[in-house]
Coordinates of C-alpha atoms and ligand atoms in Angstrom, one line a residue:
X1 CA 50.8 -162.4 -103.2
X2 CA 50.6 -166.2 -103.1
X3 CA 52.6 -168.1 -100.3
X4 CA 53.5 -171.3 -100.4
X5 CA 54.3 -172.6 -97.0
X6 CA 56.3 -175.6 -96.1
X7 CA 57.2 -177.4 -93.0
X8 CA 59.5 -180.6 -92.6
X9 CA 59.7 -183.5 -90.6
X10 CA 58.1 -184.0 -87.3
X11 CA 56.4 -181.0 -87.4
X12 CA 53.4 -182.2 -87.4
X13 CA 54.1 -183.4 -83.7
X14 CA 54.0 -179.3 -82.8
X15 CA 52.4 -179.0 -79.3
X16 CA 54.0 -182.2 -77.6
X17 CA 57.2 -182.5 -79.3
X18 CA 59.9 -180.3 -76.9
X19 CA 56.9 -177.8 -76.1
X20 CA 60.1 -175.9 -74.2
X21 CA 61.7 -175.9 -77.4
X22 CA 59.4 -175.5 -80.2
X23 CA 56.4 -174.0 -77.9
X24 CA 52.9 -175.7 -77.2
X25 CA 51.0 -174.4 -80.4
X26 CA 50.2 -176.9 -82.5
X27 CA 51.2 -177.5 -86.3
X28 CA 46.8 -176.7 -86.7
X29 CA 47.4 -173.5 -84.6
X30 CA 50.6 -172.6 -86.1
X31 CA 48.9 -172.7 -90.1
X32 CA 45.6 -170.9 -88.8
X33 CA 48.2 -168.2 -87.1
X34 CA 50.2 -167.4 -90.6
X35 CA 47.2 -167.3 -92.7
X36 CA 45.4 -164.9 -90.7
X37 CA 49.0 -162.8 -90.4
X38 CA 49.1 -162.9 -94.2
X39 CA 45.3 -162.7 -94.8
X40 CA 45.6 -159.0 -93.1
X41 CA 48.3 -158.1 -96.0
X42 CA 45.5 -159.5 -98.4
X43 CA 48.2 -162.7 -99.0
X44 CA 47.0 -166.0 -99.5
X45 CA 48.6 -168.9 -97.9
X46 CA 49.1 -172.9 -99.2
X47 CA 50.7 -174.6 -95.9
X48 CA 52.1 -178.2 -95.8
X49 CA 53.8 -180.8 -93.8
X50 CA 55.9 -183.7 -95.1
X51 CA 58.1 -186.3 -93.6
X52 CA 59.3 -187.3 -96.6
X53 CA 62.3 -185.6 -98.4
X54 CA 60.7 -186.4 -102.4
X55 CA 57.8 -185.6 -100.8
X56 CA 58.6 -181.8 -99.7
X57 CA 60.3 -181.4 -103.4
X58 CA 57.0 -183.0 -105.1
X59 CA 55.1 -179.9 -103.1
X60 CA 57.3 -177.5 -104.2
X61 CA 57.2 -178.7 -107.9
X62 CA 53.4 -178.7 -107.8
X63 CA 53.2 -175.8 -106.6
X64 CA 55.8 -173.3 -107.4
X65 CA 53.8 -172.1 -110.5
X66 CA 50.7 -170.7 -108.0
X67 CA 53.7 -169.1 -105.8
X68 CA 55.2 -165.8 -105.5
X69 CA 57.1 -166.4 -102.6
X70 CA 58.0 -169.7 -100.1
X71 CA 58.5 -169.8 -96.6
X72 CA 60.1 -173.3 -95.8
X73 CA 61.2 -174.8 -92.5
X74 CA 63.2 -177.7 -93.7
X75 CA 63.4 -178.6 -90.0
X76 CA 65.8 -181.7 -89.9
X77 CA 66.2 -181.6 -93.6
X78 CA 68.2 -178.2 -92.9
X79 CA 71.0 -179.6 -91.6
X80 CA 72.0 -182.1 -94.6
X81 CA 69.3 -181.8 -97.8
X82 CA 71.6 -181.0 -100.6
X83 CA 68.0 -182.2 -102.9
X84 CA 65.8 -180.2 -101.0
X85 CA 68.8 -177.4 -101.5
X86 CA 68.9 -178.0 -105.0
X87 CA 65.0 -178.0 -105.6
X88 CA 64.5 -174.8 -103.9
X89 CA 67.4 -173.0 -106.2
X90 CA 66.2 -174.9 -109.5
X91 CA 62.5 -173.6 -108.9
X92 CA 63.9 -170.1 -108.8
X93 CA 61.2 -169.3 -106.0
X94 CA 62.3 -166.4 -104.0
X95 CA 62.5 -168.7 -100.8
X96 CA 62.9 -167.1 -96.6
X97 CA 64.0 -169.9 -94.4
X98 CA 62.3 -170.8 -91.1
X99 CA 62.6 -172.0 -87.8
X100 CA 61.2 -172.0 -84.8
X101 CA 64.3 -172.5 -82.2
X102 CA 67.4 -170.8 -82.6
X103 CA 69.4 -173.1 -84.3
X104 CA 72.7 -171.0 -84.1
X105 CA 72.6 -171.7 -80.2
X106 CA 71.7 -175.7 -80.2
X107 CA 73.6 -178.5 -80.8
X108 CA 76.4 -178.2 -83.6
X109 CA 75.2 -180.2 -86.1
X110 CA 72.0 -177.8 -86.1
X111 CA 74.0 -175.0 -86.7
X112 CA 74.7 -175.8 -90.1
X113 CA 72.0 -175.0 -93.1
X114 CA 72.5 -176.2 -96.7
X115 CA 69.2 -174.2 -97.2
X116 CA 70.4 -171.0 -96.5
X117 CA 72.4 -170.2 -99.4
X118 CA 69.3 -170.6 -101.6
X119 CA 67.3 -168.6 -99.5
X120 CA 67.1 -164.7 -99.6
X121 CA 66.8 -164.9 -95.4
X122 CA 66.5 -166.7 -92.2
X123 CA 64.2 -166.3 -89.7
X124 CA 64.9 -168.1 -86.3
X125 CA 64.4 -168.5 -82.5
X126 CA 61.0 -166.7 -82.4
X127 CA 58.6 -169.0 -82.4
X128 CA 55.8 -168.7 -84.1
X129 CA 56.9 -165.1 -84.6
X130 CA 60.2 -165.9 -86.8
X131 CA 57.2 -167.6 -89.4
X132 CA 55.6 -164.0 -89.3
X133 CA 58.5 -161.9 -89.7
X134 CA 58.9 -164.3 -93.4
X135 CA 55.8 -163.8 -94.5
X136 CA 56.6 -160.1 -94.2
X137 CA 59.9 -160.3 -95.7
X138 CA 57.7 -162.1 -98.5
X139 CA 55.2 -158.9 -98.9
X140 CA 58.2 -157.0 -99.2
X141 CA 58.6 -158.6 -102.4
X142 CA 57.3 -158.3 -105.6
X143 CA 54.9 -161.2 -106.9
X144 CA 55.1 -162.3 -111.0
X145 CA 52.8 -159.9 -111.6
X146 CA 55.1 -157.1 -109.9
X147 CA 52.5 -155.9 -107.8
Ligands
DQA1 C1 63.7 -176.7 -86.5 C2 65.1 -176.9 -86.0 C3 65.7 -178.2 -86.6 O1 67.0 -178.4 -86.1 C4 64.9 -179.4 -86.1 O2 65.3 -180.6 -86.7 C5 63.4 -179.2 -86.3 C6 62.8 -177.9 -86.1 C7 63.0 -175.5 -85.8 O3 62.0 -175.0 -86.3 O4 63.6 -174.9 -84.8 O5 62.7 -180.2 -86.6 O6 63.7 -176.5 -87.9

């Protein structure tokens, strides 16, 4: 099982961005964390961060052929990415939405995501954890080869 993962803006600021929000492991810490989680299932992990909208949807072009699966948190891009939206559901990539904080519980204009109806679940307000439980949800699935 291949696993592309992909995290959005400001992400890469993990550790000193809101560490009572989005906890004090960095975005280095957090990628080392999922691909020894899916390494123990035998999965292999691709992990990127982008700022940049076209950016996120060149990644997922490039890499959607390698794929089985994606993990994405779209972070900001959640909230109002109709092309990131429409990427994911053009690539046909069974795709698990991510995030970190519980966005259901913050401010409202968090609580909306354009991503979810493309994605087969959400995982949120664990932490590092809700990353985890999507890669599982992923080996639950069957890759291209339907293994
Ligand atoms: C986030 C939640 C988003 O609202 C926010 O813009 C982020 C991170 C999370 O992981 O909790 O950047 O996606």
């Amino acid at each position: 099982m291949n696993l592309l993962v992909i995290h959005g803006p400001n992400l890469h600021l993990l550790g000193r961005r809101d560490p009572e929000i989005y906890g004090s492991a960095t975005l280095k810490e957090l990628n080392a964390a999922i691909k020894k989680h899916a390494a123990a299932s035998g999965a292999r992990v691709r992990a990127f961060q982008s700022n940049s909208e076209g950016e996120i949807i060149d990644l997922l072009t490039a890499n959607a052929s390698w794929a089985d699966a994606l993990v994405i948190n779209p972070a900001a891009y959640t909230h109002y990415s109709y092309a990131i939206r429409d990427a994911v559901e053009a690539l046909s990539l069974p795709a698990v939405e991510v995030h970190l904080s519980d966005i259901s519980k913050r401010e409202p204009f968090r609580r909306v995501s354009v991503i979810k109806p493309v994605c087969l679940a959400q995982f949120k307000g664990e932490g590092p954890t809700s990353y985890f439980k999507a890669v599982d949800y992923c080996l639950g699935l069957k890759n291209k080869k339907g293994e």
